[in-house]
XYZ file of C-alpha atoms in Angstrom:
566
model
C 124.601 130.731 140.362
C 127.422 133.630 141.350
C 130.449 133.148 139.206
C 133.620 132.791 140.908
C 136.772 135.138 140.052
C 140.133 133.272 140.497
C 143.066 134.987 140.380
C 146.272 134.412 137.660
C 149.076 135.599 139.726
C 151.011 132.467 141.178
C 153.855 132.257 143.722
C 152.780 133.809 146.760
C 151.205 131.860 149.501
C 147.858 133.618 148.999
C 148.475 134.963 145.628
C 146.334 132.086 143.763
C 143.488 129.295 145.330
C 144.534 126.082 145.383
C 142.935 123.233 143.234
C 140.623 121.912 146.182
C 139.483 125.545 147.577
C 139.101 126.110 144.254
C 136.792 123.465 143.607
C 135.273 124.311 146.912
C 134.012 127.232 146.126
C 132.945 126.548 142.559
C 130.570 124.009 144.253
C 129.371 126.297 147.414
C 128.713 129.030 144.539
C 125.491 126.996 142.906
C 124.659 125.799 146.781
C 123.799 129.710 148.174
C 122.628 132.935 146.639
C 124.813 135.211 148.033
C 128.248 136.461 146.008
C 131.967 134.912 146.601
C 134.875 137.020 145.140
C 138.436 136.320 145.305
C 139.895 139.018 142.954
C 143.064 141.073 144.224
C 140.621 144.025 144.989
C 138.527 142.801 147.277
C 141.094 140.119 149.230
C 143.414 143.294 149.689
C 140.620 144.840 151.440
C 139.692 142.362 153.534
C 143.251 142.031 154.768
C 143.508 144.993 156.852
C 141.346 147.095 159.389
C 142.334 149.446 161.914
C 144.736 147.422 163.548
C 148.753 147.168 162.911
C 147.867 144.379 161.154
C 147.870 142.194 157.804
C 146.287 138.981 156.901
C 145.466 138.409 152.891
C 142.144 135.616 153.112
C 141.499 132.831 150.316
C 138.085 134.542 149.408
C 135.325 136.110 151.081
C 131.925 135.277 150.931
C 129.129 137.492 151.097
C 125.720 135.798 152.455
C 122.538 136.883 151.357
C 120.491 135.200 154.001
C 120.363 132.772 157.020
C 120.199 129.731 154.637
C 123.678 130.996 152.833
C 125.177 131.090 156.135
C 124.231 127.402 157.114
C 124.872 125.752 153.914
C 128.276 127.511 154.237
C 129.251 126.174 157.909
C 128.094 122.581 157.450
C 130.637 123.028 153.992
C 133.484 124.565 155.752
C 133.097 122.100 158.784
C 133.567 119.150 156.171
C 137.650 120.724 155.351
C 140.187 120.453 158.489
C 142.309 123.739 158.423
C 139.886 126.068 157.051
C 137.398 128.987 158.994
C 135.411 131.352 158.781
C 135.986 134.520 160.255
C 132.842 137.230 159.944
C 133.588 140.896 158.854
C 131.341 144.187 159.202
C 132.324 147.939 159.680
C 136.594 146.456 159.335
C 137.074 149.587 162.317
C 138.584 146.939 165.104
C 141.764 147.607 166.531
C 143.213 144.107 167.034
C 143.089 142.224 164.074
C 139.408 140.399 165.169
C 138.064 140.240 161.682
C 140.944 139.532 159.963
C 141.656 135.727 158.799
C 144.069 133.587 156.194
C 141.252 132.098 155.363
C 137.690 132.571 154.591
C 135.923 135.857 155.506
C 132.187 136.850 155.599
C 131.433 139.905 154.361
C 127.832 141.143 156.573
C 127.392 144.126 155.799
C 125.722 143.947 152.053
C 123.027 141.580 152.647
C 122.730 141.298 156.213
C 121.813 145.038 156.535
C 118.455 145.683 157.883
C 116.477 147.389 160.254
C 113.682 144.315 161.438
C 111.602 146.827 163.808
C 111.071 148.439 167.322
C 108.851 148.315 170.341
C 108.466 150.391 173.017
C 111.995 149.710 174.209
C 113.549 147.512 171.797
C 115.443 147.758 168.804
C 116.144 144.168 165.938
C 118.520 144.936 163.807
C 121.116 142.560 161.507
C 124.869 142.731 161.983
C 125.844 143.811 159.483
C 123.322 147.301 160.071
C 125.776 150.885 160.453
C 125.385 151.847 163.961
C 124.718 155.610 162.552
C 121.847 154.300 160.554
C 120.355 152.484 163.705
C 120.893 155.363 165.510
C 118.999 157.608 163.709
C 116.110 155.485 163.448
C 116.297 154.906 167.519
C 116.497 158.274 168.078
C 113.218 159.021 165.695
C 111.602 156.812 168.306
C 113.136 158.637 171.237
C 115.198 155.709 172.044
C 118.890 155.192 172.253
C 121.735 152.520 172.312
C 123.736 154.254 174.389
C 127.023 152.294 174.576
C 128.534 152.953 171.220
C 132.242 153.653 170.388
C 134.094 156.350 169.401
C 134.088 155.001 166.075
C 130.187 155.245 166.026
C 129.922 157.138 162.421
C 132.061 153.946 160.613
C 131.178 150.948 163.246
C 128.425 147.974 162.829
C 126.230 146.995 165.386
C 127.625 143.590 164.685
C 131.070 144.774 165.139
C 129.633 145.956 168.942
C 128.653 142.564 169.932
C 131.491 140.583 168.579
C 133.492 143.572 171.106
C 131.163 144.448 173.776
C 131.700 147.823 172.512
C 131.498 150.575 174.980
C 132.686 154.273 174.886
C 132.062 157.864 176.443
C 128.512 156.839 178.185
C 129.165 153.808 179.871
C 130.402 155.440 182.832
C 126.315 155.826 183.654
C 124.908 153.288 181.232
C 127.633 150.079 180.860
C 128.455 148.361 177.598
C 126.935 146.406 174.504
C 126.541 143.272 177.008
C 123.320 144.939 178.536
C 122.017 146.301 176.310
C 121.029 142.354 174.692
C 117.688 141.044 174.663
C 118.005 138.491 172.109
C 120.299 137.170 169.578
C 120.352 134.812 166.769
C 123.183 132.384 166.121
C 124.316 130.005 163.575
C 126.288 127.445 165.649
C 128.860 124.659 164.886
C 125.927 122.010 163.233
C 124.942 124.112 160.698
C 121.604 125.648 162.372
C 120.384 128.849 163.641
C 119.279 129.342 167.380
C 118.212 131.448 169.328
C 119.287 132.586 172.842
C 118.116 135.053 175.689
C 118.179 135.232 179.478
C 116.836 131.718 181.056
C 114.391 131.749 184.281
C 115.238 128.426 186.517
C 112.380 126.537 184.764
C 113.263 127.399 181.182
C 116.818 126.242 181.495
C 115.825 123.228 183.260
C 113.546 122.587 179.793
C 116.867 123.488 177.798
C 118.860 120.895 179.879
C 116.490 118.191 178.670
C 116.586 118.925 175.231
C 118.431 116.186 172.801
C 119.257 118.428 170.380
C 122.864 120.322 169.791
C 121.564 123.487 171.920
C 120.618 121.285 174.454
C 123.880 119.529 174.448
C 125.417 123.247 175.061
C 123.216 124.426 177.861
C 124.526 120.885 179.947
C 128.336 121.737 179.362
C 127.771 125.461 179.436
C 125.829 124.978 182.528
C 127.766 122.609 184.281
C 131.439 124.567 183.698
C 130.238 127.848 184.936
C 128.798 126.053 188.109
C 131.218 123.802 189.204
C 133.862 126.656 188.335
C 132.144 130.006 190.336
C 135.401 130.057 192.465
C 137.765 130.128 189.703
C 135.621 132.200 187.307
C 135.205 134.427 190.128
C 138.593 135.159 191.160
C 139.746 135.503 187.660
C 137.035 138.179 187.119
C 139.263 141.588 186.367
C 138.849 144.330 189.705
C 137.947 146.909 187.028
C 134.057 148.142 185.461
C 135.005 146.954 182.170
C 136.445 144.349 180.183
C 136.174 142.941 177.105
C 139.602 140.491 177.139
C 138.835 136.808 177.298
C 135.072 135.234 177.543
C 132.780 136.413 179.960
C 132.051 133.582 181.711
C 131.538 135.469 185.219
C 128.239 136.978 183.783
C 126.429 133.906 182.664
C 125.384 132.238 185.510
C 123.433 133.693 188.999
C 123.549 131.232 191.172
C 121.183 133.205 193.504
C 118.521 133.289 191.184
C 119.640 130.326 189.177
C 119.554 131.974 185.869
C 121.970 131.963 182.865
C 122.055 133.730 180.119
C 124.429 132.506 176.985
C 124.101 136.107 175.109
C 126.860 137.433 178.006
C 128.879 135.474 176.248
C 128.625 135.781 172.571
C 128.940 139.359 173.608
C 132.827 140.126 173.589
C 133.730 136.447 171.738
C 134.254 137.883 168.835
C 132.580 135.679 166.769
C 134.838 132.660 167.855
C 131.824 130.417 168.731
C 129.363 131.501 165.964
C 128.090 133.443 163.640
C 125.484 136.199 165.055
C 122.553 136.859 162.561
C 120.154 139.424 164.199
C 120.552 141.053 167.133
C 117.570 142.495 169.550
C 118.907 145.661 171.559
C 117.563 147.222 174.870
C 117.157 150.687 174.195
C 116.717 153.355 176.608
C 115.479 157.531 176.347
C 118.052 160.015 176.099
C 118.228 162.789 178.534
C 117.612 166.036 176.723
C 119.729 168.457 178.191
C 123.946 168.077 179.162
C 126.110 170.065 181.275
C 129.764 170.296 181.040
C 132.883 171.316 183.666
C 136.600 171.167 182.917
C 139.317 171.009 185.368
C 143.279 171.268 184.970
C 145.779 169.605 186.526
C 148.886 169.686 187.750
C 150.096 166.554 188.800
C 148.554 162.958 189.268
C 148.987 163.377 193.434
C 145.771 162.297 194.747
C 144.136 161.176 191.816
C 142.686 158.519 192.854
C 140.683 160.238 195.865
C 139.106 162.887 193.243
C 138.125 160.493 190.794
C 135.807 158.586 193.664
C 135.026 162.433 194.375
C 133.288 163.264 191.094
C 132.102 159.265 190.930
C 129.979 159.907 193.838
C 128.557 162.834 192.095
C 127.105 159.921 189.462
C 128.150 161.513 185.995
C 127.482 160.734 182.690
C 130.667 161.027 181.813
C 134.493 161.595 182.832
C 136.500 161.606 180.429
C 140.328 162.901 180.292
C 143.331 163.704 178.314
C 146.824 164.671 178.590
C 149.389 167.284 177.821
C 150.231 165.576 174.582
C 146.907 165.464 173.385
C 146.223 169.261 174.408
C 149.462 169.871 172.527
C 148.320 168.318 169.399
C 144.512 170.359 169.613
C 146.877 173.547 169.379
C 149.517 172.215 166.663
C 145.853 171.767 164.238
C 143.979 175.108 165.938
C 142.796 175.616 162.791
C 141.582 171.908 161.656
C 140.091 172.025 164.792
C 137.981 175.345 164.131
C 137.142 174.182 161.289
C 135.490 170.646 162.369
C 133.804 172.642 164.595
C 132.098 174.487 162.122
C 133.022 178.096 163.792
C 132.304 180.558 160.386
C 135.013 183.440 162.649
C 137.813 182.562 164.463
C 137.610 185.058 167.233
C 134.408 183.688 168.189
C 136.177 180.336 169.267
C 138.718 182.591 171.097
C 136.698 184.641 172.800
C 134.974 181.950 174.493
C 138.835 180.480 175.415
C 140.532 182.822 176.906
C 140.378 181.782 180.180
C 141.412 178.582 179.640
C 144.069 180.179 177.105
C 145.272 182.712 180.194
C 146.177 179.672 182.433
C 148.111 177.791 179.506
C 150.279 181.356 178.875
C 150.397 181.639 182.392
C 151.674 178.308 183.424
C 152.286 175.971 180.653
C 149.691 173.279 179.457
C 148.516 171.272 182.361
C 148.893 167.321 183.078
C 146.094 166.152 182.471
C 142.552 167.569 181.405
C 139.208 166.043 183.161
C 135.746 166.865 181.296
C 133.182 165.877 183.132
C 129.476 165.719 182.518
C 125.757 165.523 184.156
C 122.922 164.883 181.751
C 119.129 165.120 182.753
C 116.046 166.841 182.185
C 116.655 170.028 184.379
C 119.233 171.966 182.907
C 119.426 174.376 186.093
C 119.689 171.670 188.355
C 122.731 170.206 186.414
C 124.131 173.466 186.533
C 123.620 173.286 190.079
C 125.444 170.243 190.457
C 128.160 171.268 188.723
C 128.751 173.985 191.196
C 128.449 171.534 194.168
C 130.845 169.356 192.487
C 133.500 172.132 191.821
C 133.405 173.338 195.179
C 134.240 169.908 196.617
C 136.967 169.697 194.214
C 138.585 172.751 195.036
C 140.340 170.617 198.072
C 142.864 169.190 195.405
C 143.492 172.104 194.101
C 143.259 172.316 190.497
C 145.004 174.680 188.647
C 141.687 176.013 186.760
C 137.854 174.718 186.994
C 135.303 176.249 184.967
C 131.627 175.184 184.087
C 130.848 175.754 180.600
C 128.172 178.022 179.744
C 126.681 176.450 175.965
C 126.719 173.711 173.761
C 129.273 175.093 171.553
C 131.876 175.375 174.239
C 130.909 171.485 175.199
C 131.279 170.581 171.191
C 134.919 172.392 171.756
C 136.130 169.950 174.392
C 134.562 166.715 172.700
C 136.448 167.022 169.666
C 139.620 167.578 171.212
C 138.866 164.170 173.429
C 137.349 162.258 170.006
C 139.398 163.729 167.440
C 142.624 164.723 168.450
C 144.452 161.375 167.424
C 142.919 161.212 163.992
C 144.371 164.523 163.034
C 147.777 163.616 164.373
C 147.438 160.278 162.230
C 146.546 162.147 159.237
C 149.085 164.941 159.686
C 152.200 162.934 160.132
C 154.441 161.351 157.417
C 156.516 158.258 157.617
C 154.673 156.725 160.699
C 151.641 155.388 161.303
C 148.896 153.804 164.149
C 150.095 150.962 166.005
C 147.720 150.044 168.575
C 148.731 147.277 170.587
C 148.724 149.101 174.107
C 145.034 150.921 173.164
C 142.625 149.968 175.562
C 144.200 149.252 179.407
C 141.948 150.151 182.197
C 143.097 149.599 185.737
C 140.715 150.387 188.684
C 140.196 154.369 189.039
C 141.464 154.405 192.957
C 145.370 153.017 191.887
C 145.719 156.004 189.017
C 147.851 158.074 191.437
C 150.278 155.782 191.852
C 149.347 153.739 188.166
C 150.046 156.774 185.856
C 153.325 157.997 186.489
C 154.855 154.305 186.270
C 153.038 153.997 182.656
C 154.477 157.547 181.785
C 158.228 156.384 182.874
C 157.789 152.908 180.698
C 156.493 154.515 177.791
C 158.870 157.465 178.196
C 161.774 154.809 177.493
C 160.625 154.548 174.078
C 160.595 158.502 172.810
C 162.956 157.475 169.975
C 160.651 154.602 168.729
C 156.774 156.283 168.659
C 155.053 159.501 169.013
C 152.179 158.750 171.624
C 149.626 160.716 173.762
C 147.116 159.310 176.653
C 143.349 159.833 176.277
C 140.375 157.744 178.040
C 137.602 157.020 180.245
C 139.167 158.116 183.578
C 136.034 157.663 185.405
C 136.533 154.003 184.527
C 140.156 153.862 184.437
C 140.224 152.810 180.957
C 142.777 154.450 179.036
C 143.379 154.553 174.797
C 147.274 154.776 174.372
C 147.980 153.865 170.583
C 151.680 155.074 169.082
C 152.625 156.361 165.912
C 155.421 154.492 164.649
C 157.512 153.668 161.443
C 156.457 150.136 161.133
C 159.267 149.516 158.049
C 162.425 150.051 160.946
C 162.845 146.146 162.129
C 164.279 148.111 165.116
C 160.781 149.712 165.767
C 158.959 146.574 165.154
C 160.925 144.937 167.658
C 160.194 147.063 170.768
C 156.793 146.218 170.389
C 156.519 143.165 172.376
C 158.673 144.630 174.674
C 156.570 147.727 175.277
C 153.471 145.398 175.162
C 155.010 143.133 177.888
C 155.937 146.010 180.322
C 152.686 147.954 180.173
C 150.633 144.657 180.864
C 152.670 143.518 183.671
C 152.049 146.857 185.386
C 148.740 146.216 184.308
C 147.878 142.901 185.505
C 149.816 143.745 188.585
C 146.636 145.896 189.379
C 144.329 143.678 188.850
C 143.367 145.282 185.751
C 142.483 144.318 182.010
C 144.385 144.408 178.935
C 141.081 145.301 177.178
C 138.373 147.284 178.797
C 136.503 147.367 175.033
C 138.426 147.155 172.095
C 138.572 143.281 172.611
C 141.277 140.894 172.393
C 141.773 139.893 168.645
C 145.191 138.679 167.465
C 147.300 141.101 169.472
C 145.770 140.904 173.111
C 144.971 136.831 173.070
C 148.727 135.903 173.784
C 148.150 137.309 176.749
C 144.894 136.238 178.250
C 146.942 133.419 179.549
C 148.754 135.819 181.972
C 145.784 137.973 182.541
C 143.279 135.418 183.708
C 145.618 132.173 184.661
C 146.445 129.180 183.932
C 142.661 127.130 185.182
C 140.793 130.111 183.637
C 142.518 129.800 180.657
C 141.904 126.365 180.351
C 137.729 127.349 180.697
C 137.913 129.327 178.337
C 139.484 126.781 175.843
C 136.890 124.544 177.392
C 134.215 126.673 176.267
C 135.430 127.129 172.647
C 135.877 123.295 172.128
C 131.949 122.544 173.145
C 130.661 125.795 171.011
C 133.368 124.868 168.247
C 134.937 121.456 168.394
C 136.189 121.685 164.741
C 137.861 125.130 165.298
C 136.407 126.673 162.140
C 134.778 130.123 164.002
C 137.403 132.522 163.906
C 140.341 130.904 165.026
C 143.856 132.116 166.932
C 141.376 134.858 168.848
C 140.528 134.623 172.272
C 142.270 131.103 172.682
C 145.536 129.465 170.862
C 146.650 132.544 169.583
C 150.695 133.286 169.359
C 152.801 136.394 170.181
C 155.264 135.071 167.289
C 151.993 134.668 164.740
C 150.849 137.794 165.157
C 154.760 139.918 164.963
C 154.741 137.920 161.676
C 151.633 139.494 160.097
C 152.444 143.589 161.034
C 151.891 145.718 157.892
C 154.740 147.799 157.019
């Protein structure tokens, strides 16, 4: 039996547990073997992650194994009011793993590596992607959509997201990479689900059992919906915002496949307990180009120019974000790992010539081909450049060595960090951080984000950095979270940035997900009959509401202002 740690400290709303939680968990404790913990420490830590902000739960519980988890949702299902709400790498940016309730803690127990194939990876939630990488990469296999946070992140965290980052551009996100998973639902039992032929899901429709009962609803709302589902579907090459019903069903071939849409729900319609990945061989060798520019004018036109050139990646940043690599040179040299300063310098100066020369430019594009022939990629970085020179950049140049690619990456991956970690009184607000609009609108797109966030100098600090070749763009402010005058342009800001937005046809999340900042929205995003599908679908995977609630569906603008940290 684990012993249970109650707190003394009365008065505040989640200071103390009350008599029947209390008894609750005293009773769960000799039903599982895992641990349960409600001292300050540990609640304080499970109240925040990355996000802006702060929700305190009545305990978390840490399973050791598939039978904790079961024993623990057929209890919680038993109590109207209370959830669970499952925790791994705590690196989101919206508040998904954050709960007034009860939070599971994966990443102790549920921590292991199961095997590999050929081409597959099985892996538990609560596994660091950094550790699964390694081992992949042993076997000359990859996972190749992880996120920039891919030293801190979970693969659990990844599929509750549909993570993606720099390489989906050529390889697309967390959502195909999924062979298998494993999923405690809503009765208390495990299942498992994968991509259905015809004749297996006509099997699955016959079954009597819960599952079965799921495949019939799931089945018969994303068929008797295509048009809806399909017109709702957001114009852009990634999203993560609201469930992904569009990808579950192919008519054609009369398939469906329920893992497109545990991927991305954030684990509002179950708990995930192993995960089997798709994993694919890297390409050894990279090359790099850089271009500057001047102005967003045509924009749109080069971006399809460099798409059709099928890179890796295309990435970009802005003037801001160049500013900042200068105002930390020297943090930046040193993350580099350069041993003498003029060696960095030397390889910069033509890029440092243009900045003297005409002030830093617009926006910075870094481009990339991977492959197996590094001449030919340097080949097709020339063919590339040429084309380009029809929108006149102010300066292209193909980079000659890895170092000088390393250079570029960690002003694109780190630049932010340092600014967070360098400034006083303010700190990360993301609530605009992951908007991605289709790639041919950026021309006209950008400058009418610049002039709305521009209105708001006096409130936050911000720079623009993203995946241009996807038009998915990572805008989150600095800002002094303890001025009630800043907290209160935040909806504001929020609402003009997705109504230019949505007015695209874009997404308010192309991977960070939804959580309790971006769910008010979905609503406006996706419409009022798509909306009502997606409710739909929570209510037949979770008719008692206890996965996760106040994410993806029912979640409040006014709920979530209530719970920013200061």
């Amino acid at each position: 039996m684990v012993s249970v740690h109650t707190q003394a400290q009365t008065g505040q709303k989640h200071a103390i547990l009350d008599e029947v939680m209390d008894e609750f968990l005293k009773t769960l404790s000799s039903r599982i073997t895992g641990d349960i913990t409600t001292d300050e420490a540990t609640l304080r830590s499970a109240s925040r992650d990355t996000s802006l902000f702060e929700l305190k739960p009545l305990a978390v519980i840490v399973p050791k194994n598939v039978s904790d988890i079961t024993t623990i949702v057929r209890a919680v299902g038993e109590h109207e009011g209370w959830s669970l709400t499952a925790r791994s790498g705590g690196t989101g940016m919206d508040g998904g793993a954050l709960s007034e309730s009860i939070v599971l803690d994966m990443t102790k127990y549920f921590s292991h590596i199961k095997g590999f194939t050929q081409t597959t990876g099985t892996v538990e939630p609560g596994v660091f992607f950094r550790d699964f990488d390694r081992e992949s990469m042993k076997r000359g296999l990859l996972m190749p959509s992880y996120p920039a946070s891919r030293e801190l992140c979970t693969v659990g965290g990844m599929v509750a997201n549909n993570a993606g980052g720099e390489l989906t551009l050529a390889y697309g996100k967390t959502a195909d990479y999924i062979r298998e998973l494993r999923v405690v639902l809503s009765d208390g039992n495990e299942y498992t689900f994968g991509k259905l032929s015809h004749e297996a899901l006509e099997q699955k429709l016959l079954q009597k059992d819960f599952v079965g009962y799921l495949y019939r609803r799931m089945y018969a709302l994303v068929k008797n919906n295509q048009q809806i589902i399909q017109d709702a579907r957001p114009q852009v090459t990634k999203n993560s915002s609201g469930y992904a019903l569009w990808d579950v069903y192919d008519p054609h071939k009369e398939t469906l496949d329920l893992t497109r849409l545990f991927t991305g729900s954030q684990g509002t319609l179950g708990i995930i307990t192993e995960i089997t990945f798709d994993l694919v061989p890297p390409d050894p060798h990279s090359q790099m180009m850089i271009l500057f520019l001047d102005s967003f004018e045509g924009l749109g036109e080069l971006v399809k120019t460099v798409l059709a050139h099928t890179p890796t990646t295309f990435e970009s940043y802005d003037d801001k974000t160049l500013r900042l690599a200068l105002r930390f040179f020297v943090q930046f040299v040193k993350r580099l790992g350069f041993k003498n300063i003029f060696t960095l310098l030397k390889g910069s100066i033509p890029e440092a010539l243009s900045i003297a020369r005409h002030g830093l430019p617009k926006l910075v594009l870094q481009i990339t081909f991977d492959g197996k022939d590094p001449v030919l990629l340097k080949k097709k970085a020339e063919m590339l450049a040429k084309e380009l020179a029809m929108f006149k950049p102010r300066y292209v140049e193909i980079l000659k060595n890895k170092k000088e690619m390393e250079e570029y990456w960690l002003i694109r991956r780190e630049s932010f960090n340092l600014l967070r970690h360098k400034s006083k009184h303010v700190s990360t607000a993301p609530f605009i951080d992951d908007i991605v609009v289709p790639p041919r609108v950026l021309s006209e797109f950008l400058p009418k984000l610049y002039a709305i966030l521009n209105e708001y100098n006096d409130y936050m600090i911000h720079n623009i950095a993203g995946h241009i070749g996807n038009g998915n763009f990572h805008i989150i402010p600095l800002m002094n979270l303890s001025d009630e005058n800043v907290r209160k342009v935040i909806p504001e800001i929020a609402q003009k940035v997705y109504n230019l937005v949505f007015s695209y046809k874009g997404s308010a999340s192309g991977e960070h997900n939804d959580g309790i900042i971006r769910t008010p929205f979905l609503r406006q995003q996706f419409g009022d009959d798509m909306y009502k599908l997606f409710e739909q679908t929570k209510n037949i995977f979770d008719p008692k509401g206890i996965f996760n609630p106040g994410k993806k569906v029912r979640g409040s603008l006014e709920y979530a202002l209530k719970h920013l940290h200061s």
